[in-house]
mmCIF file of C-alpha atoms and ligand atoms in Angstrom:
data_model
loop_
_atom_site.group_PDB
_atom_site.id
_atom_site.type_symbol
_atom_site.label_atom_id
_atom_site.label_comp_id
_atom_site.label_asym_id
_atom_site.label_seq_id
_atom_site.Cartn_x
_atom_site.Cartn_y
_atom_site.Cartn_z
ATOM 1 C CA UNK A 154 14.878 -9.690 -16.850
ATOM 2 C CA UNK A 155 12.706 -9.435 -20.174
ATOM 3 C CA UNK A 156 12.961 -6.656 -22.368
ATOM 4 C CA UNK A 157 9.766 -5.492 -20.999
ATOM 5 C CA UNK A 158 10.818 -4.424 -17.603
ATOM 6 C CA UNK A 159 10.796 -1.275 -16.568
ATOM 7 C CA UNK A 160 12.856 -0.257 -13.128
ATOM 8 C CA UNK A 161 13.410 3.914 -12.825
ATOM 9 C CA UNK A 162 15.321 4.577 -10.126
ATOM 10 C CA UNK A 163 17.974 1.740 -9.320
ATOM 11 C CA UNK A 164 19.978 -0.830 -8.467
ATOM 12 C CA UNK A 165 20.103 -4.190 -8.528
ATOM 13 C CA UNK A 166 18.530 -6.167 -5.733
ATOM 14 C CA UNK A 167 19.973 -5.323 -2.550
ATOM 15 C CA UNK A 168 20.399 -8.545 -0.227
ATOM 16 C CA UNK A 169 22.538 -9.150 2.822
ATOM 17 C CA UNK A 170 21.936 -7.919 6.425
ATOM 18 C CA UNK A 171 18.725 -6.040 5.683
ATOM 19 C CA UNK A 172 18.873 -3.533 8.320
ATOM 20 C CA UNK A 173 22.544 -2.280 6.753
ATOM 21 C CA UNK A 174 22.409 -3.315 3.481
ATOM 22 C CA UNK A 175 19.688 -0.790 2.396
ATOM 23 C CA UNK A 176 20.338 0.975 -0.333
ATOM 24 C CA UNK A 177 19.911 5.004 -0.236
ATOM 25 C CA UNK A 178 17.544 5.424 -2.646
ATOM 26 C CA UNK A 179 14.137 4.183 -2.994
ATOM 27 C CA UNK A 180 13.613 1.093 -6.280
ATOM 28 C CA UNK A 181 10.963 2.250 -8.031
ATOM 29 C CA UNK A 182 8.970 -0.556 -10.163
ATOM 30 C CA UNK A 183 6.565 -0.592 -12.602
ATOM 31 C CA UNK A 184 6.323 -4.143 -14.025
ATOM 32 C CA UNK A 185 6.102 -7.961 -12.359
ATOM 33 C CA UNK A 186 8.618 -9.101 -13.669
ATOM 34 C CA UNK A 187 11.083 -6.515 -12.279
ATOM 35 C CA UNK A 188 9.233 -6.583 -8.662
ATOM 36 C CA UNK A 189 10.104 -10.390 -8.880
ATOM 37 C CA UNK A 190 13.871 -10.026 -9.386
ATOM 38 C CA UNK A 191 13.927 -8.302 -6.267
ATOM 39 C CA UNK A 192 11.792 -10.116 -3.982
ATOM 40 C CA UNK A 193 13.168 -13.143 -4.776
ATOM 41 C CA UNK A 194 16.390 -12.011 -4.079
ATOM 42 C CA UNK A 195 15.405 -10.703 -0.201
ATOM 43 C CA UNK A 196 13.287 -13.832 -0.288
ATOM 44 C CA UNK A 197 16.293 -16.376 -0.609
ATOM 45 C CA UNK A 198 18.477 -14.179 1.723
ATOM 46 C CA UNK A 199 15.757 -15.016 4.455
ATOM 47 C CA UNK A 200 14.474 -11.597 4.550
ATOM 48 C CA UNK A 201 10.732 -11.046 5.409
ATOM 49 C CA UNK A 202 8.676 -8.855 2.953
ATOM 50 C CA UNK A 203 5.837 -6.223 4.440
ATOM 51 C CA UNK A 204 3.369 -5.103 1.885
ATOM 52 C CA UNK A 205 1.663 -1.764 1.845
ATOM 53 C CA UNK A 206 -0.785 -1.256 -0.392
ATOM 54 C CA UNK A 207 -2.053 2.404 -1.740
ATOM 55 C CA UNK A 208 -3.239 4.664 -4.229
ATOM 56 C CA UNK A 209 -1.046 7.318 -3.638
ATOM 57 C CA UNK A 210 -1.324 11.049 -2.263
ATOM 58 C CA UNK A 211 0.675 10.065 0.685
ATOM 59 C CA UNK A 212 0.014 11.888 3.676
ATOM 60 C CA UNK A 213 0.312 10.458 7.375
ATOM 61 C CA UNK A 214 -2.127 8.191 7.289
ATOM 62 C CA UNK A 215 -0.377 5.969 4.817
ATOM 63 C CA UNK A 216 3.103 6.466 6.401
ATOM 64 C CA UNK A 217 2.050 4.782 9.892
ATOM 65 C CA UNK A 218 1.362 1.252 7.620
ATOM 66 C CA UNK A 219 4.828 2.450 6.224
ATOM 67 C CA UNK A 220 6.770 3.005 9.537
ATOM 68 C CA UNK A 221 4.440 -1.047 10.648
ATOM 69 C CA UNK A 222 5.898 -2.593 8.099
ATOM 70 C CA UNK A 223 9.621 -1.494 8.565
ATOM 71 C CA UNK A 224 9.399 -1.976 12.362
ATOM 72 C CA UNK A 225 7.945 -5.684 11.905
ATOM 73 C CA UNK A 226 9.849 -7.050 8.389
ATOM 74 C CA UNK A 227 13.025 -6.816 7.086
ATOM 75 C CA UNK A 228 11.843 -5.156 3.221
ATOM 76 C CA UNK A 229 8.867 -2.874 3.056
ATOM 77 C CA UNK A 230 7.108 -2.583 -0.690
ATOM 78 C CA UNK A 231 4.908 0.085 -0.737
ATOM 79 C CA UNK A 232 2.294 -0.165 -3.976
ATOM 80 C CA UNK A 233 0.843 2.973 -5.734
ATOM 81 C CA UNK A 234 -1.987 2.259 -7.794
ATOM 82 C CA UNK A 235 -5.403 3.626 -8.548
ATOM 83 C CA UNK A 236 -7.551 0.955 -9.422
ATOM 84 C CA UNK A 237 -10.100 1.501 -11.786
ATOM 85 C CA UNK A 238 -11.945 -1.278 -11.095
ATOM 86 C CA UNK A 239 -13.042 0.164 -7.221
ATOM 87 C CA UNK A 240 -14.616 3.437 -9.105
ATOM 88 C CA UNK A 241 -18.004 3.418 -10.561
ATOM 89 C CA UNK A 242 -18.255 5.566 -13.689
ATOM 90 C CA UNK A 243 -19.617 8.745 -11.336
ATOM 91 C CA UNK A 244 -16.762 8.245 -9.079
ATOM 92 C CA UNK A 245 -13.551 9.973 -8.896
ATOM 93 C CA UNK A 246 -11.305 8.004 -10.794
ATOM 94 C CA UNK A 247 -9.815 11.038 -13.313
ATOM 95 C CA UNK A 248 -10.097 13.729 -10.784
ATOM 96 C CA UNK A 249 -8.164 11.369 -7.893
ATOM 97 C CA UNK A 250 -5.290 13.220 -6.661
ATOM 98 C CA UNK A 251 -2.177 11.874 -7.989
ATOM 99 C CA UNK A 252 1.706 13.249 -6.976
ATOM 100 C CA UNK A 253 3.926 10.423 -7.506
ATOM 101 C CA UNK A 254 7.077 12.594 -7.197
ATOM 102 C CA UNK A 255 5.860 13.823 -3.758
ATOM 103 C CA UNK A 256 5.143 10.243 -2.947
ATOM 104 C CA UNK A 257 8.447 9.067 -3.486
ATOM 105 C CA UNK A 258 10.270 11.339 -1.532
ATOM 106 C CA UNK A 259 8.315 10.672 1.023
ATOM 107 C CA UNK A 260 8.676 6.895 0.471
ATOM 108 C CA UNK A 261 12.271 7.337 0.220
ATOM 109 C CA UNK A 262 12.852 9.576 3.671
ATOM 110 C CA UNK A 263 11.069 6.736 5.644
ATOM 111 C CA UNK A 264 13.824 4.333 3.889
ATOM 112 C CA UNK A 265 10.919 2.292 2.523
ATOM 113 C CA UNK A 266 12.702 -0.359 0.079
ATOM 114 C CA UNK A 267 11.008 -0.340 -3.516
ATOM 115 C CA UNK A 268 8.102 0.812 -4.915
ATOM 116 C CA UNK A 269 5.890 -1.007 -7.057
ATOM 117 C CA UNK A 270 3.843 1.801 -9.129
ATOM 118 C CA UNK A 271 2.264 -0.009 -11.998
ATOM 119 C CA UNK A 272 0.259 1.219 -15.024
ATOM 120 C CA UNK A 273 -3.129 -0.218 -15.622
ATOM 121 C CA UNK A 274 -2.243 -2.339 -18.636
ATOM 122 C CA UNK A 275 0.388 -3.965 -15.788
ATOM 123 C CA UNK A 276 -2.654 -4.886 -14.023
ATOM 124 C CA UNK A 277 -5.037 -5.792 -16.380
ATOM 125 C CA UNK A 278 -3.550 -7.186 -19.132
ATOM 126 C CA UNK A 279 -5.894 -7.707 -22.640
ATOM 127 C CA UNK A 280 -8.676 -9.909 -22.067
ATOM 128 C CA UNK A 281 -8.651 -9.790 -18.182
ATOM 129 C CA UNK A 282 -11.430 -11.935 -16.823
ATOM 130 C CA UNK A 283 -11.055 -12.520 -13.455
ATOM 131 C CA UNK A 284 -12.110 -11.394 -10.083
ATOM 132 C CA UNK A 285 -12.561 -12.148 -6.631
ATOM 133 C CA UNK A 286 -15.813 -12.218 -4.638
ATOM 134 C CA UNK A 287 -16.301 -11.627 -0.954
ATOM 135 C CA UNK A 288 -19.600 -12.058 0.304
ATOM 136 C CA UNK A 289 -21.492 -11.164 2.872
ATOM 137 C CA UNK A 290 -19.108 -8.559 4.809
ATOM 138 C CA UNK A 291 -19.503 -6.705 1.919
ATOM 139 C CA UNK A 292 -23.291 -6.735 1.383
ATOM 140 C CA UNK A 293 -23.641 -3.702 3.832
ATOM 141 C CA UNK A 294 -22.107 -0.290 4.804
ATOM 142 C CA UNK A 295 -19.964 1.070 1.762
ATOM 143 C CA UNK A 296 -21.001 -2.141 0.097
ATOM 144 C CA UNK A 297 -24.775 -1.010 -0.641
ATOM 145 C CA UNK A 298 -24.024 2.190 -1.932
ATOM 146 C CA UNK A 299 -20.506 1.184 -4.290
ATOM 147 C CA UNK A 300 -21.962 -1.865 -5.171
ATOM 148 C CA UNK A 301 -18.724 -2.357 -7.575
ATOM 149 C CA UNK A 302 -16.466 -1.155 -4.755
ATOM 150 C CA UNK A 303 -15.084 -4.335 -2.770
ATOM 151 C CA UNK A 304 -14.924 -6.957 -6.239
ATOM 152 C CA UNK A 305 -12.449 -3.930 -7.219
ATOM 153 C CA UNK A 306 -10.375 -4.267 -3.989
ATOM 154 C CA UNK A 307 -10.460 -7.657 -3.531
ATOM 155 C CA UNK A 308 -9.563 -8.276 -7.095
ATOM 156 C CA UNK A 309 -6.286 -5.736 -7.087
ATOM 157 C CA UNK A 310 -5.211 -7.202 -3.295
ATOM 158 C CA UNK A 311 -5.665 -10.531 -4.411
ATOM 159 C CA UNK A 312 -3.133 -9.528 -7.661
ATOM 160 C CA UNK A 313 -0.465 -7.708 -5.540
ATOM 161 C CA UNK A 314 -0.090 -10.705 -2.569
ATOM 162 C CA UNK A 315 0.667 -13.195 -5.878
ATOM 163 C CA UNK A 316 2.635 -10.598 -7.317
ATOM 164 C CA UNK A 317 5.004 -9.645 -4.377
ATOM 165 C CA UNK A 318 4.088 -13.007 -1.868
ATOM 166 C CA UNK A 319 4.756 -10.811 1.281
ATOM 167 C CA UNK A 320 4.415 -12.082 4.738
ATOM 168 C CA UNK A 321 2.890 -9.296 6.160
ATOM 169 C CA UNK A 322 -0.429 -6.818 4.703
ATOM 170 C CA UNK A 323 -0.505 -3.693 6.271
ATOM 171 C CA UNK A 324 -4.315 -1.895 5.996
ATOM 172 C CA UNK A 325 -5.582 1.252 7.639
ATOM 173 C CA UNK A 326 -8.488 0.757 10.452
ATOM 174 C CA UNK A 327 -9.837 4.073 8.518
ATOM 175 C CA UNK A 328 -11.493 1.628 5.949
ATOM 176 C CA UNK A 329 -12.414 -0.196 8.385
ATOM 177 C CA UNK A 330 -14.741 -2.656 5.773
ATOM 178 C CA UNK A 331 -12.043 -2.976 3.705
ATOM 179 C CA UNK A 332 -9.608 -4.487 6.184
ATOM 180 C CA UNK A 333 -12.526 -7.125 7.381
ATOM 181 C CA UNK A 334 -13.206 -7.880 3.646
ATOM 182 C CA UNK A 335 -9.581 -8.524 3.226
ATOM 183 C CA UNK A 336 -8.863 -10.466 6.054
ATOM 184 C CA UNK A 337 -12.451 -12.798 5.105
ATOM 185 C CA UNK A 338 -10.690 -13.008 1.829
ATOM 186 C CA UNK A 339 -7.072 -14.358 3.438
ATOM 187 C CA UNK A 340 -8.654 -16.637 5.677
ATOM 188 C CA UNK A 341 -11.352 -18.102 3.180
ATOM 189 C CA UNK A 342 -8.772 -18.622 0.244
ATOM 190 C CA UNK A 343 -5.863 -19.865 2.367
ATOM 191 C CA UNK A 344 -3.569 -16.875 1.443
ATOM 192 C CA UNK A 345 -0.378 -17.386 3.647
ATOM 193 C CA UNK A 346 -0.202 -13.610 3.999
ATOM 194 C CA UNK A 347 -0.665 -12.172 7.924
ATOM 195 C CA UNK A 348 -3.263 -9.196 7.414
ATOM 196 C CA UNK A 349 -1.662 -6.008 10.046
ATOM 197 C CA UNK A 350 -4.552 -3.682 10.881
ATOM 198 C CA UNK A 351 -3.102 -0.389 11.703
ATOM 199 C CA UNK A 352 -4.951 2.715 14.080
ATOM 200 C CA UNK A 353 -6.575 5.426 11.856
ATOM 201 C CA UNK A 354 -4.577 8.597 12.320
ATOM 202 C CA UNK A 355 -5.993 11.860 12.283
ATOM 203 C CA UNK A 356 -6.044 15.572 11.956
ATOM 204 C CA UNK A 357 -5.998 17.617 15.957
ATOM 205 C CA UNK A 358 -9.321 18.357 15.308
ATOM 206 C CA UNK A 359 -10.304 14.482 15.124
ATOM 207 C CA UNK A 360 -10.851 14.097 11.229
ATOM 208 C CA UNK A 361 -9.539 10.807 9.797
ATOM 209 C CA UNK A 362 -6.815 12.006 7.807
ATOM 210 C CA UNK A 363 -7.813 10.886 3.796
ATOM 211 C CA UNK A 364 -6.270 11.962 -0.012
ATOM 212 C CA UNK A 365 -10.174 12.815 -0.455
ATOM 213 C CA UNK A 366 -10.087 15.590 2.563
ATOM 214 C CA UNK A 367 -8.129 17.738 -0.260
ATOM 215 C CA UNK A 368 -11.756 18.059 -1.932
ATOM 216 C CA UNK A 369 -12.752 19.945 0.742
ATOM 217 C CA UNK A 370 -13.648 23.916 0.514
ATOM 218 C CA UNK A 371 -12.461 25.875 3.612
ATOM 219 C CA UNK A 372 -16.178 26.054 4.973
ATOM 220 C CA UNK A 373 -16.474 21.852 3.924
ATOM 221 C CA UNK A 374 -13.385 21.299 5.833
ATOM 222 C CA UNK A 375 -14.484 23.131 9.140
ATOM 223 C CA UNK A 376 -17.538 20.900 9.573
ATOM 224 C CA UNK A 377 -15.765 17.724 8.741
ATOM 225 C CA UNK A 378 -14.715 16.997 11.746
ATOM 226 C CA UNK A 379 -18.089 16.842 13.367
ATOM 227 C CA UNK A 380 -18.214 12.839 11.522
ATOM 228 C CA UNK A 381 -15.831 11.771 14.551
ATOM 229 C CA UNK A 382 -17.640 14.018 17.023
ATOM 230 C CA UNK A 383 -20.968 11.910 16.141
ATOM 231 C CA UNK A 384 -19.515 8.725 16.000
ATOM 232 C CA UNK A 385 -17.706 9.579 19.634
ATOM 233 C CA UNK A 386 -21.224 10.676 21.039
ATOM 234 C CA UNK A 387 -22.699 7.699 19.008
ATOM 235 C CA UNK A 388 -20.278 4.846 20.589
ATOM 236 C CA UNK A 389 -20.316 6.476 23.853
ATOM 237 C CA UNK A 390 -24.014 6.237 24.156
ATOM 238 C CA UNK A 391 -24.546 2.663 23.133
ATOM 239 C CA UNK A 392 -21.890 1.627 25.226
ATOM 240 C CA UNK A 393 -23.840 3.065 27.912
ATOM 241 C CA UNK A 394 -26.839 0.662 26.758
ATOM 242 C CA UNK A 395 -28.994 2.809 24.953
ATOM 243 C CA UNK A 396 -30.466 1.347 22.178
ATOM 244 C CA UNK A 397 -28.216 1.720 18.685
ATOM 245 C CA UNK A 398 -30.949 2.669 16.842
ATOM 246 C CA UNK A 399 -32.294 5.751 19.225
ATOM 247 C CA UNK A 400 -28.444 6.736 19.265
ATOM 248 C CA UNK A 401 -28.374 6.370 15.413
ATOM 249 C CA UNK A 402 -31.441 8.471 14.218
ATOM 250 C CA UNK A 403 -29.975 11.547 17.352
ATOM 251 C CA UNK A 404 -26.530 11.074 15.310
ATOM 252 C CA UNK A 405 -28.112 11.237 11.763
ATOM 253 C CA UNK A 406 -29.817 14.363 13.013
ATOM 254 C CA UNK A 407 -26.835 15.977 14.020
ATOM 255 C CA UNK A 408 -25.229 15.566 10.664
ATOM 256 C CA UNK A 409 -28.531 16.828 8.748
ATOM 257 C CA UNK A 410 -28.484 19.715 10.551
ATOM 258 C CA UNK A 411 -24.896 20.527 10.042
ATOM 259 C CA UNK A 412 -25.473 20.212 5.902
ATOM 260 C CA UNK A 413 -23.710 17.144 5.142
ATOM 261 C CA UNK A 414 -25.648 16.351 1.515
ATOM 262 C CA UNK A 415 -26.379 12.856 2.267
ATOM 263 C CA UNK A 416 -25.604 10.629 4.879
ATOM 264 C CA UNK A 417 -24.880 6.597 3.294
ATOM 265 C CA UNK A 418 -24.799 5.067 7.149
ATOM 266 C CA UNK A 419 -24.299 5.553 10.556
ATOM 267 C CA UNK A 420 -23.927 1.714 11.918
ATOM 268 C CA UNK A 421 -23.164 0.145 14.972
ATOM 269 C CA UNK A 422 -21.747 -3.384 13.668
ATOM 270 C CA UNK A 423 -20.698 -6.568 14.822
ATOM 271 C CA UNK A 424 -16.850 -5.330 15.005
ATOM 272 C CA UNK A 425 -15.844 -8.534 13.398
ATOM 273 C CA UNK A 426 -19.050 -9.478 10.833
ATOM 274 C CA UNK A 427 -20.149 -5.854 10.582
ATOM 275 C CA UNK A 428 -23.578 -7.456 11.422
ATOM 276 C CA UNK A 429 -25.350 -4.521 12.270
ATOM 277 C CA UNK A 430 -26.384 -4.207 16.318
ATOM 278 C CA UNK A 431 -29.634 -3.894 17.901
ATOM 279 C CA UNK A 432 -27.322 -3.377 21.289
ATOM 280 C CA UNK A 433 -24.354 -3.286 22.016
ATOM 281 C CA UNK A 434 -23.508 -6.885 23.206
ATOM 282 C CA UNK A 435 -20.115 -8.057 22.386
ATOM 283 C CA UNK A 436 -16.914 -6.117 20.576
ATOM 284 C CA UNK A 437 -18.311 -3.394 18.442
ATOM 285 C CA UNK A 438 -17.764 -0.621 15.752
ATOM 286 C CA UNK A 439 -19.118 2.438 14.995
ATOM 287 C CA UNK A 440 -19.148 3.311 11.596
ATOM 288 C CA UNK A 441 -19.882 6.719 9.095
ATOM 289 C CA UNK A 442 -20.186 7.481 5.802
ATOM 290 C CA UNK A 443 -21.856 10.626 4.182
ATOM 291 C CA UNK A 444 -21.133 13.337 1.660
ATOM 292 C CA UNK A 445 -19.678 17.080 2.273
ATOM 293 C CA UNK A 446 -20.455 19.358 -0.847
ATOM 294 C CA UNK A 447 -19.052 16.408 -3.326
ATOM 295 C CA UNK A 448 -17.014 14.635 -1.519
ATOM 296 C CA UNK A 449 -18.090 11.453 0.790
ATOM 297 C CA UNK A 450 -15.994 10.677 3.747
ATOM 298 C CA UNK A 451 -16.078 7.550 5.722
ATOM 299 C CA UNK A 452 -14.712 7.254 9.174
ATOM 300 C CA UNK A 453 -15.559 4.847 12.278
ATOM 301 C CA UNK A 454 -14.059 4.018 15.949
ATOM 302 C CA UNK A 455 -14.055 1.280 18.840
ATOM 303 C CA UNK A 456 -17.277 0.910 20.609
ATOM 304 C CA UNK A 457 -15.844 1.684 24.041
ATOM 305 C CA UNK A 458 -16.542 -1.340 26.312
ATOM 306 C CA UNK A 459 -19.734 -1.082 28.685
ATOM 307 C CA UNK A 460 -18.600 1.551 31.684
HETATM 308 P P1 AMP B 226 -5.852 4.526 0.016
HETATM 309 O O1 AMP B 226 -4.659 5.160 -0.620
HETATM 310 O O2 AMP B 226 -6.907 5.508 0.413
HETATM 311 O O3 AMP B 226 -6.372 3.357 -0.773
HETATM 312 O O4 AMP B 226 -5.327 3.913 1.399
HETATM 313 C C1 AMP B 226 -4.262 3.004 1.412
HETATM 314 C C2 AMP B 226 -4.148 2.420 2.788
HETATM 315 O O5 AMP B 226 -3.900 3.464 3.732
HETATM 316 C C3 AMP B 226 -5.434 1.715 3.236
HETATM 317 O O6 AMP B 226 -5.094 0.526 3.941
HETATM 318 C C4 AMP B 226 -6.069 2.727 4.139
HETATM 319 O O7 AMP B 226 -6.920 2.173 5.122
HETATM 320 C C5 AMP B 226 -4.847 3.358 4.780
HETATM 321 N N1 AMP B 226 -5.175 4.681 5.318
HETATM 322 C C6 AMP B 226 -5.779 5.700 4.656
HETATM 323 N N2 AMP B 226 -5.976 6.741 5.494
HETATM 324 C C7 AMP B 226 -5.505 6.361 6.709
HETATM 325 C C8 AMP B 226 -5.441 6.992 7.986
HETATM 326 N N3 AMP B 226 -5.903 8.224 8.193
HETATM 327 N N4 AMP B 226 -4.885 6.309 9.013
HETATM 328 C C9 AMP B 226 -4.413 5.048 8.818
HETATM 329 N N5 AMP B 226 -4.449 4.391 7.636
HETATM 330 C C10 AMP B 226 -4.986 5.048 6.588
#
């Protein structure tokens, strides 16, 4: 361990049996070189490594990749960073919610194994002039309007599989682009890393459960819901064999005339591709994005196969 590393809570690396040897507390890490010392210590015990990538807020959402990757590996990492390089300059970035004590003790009730929280001079050292390019899969959807948005992602996923080498990625269906882009990046660059998808979870009242939903005003956050209401009626319709874009344009209407500000898409994709459909001929999504008072929310589901 250089003098450089920085570990806050704990311990050295825990090996051995994995499902006694667990220590109580969570390992917090902010630095490589500390991440390394442990999973290369669970690594030559045998132990398999699940990887859960995030940028914090916890809320339920995040803890279902948590409670995948304990069920399916011996260690589970879970990652807290806010990457700067998936905000545009009007985005969110400062005003992101952060509560890294909160996250941790949530963290450490599921048992997860270590944290790796680093800063973003950890990331992006001096001089940093690299990044990864998916095309295609990203050209569309959350892609045309965050143009920066998926270079940022693939970039900081690409970083933390080399960093911590898992064998398992666990990714919420909720960004449902994202976890295409990232499994086109796996595949294309040979990354020996299995990509999990996990279901979206949501509030009772159907909203996709997101850190942004704490934007919301009480008035915001009574309409919200209506985005999986649309994309129900939406799916349900094409998979009935109406035609996507007649289902589309009655969807978009329904939205307008609730007030959301702006509405970025409302797709019916290739589930795989994202290829946007014509009709609904093979295994598709339905997919949303569009802005509440300031805050845009995304969301998308299954298109049920033809009753
Ligand atoms: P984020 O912190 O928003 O970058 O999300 C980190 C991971 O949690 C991503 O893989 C998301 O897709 C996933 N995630 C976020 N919200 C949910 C949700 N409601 N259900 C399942 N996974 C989610």
């Amino acid at each position: 361990m250089g003098a450089k590393t920085r570990t806050d809570t704990i311990a050295a690396p825990s090996t051995g049996d994995a499902k006694t040897a667990k220590s109580n507390k969570i390992t917090v890490v902010r630095d490589v070189e500390s991440l390394r010392v442990h999973t290369r210590a669970w690594r030559k015990n045998g132990e398999t490594i699940g990887l859960i990538p995030t940028m914090g807020a916890l809320h339920e959402g995040h803890l279902s990749l948590v409670q995948a990757a304990l069920r399916d590996c011996d260690r589970a990492i879970a990652t807290i960073f806010v990457n700067p390089a998936q905000f545009a300059p009007t985005e969110d970035f400062e005003a992101y919610p952060r509560d890294e004590a909160d996250d941790i003790a949530k963290l450490d009730r599921m048992k997860t194994d270590l944290l790796f929280a680093p800063d973003v001079a950890e990331m992006y050292a001096d001089g940093f002039s690299t990044s990864v390019t998916v095309s295609g899969i990203t050209a569309g959807l959350c892609g045309a309007s965050r143009p920066h948005f998926f270079g940022g992602v693939a970039t900081v996923v690409n970083k933390l599989f080399m960093q911590s080498l898992p064998d398992r990625a666990y990714f919420g269906e909720k960004d449902y682009q994202q976890l295409q882009v990232i499994r086109r990046m796996v595949r294309d660059l040979d990354i020996p890393v299995q990509v999990v998808g996990v279901p979206t979870v949501r509030e009772k009242d159907g909203l996709a459960m997101s850190s942004r939903n704490w934007y919301l005003t009480p008035e915001e956050r009574a309409t919200a819901p209506l985005l999986h209401q649309t994309l129900q009626e939406t799916a349900a319709a094409v998979a009935a064999g109406e035609a996507c874009a007649d289902a589309i344009a009655r969807g978009r209407a329904t939205l307008d005339k609730a007030g959301f500000a702006r509405i970025d898409y409302l797709a019916i994709c290739d589930a795989e591709t994202l290829a946007p459909l014509d009709i609904v001929d093979r295994p598709a999504r339905a997919l949303v994005a569009a802005v509440l008072g300031s805050t845009r929310l995304i969301d998308n589901i299954p298109v049920p196969p033809r009753p």
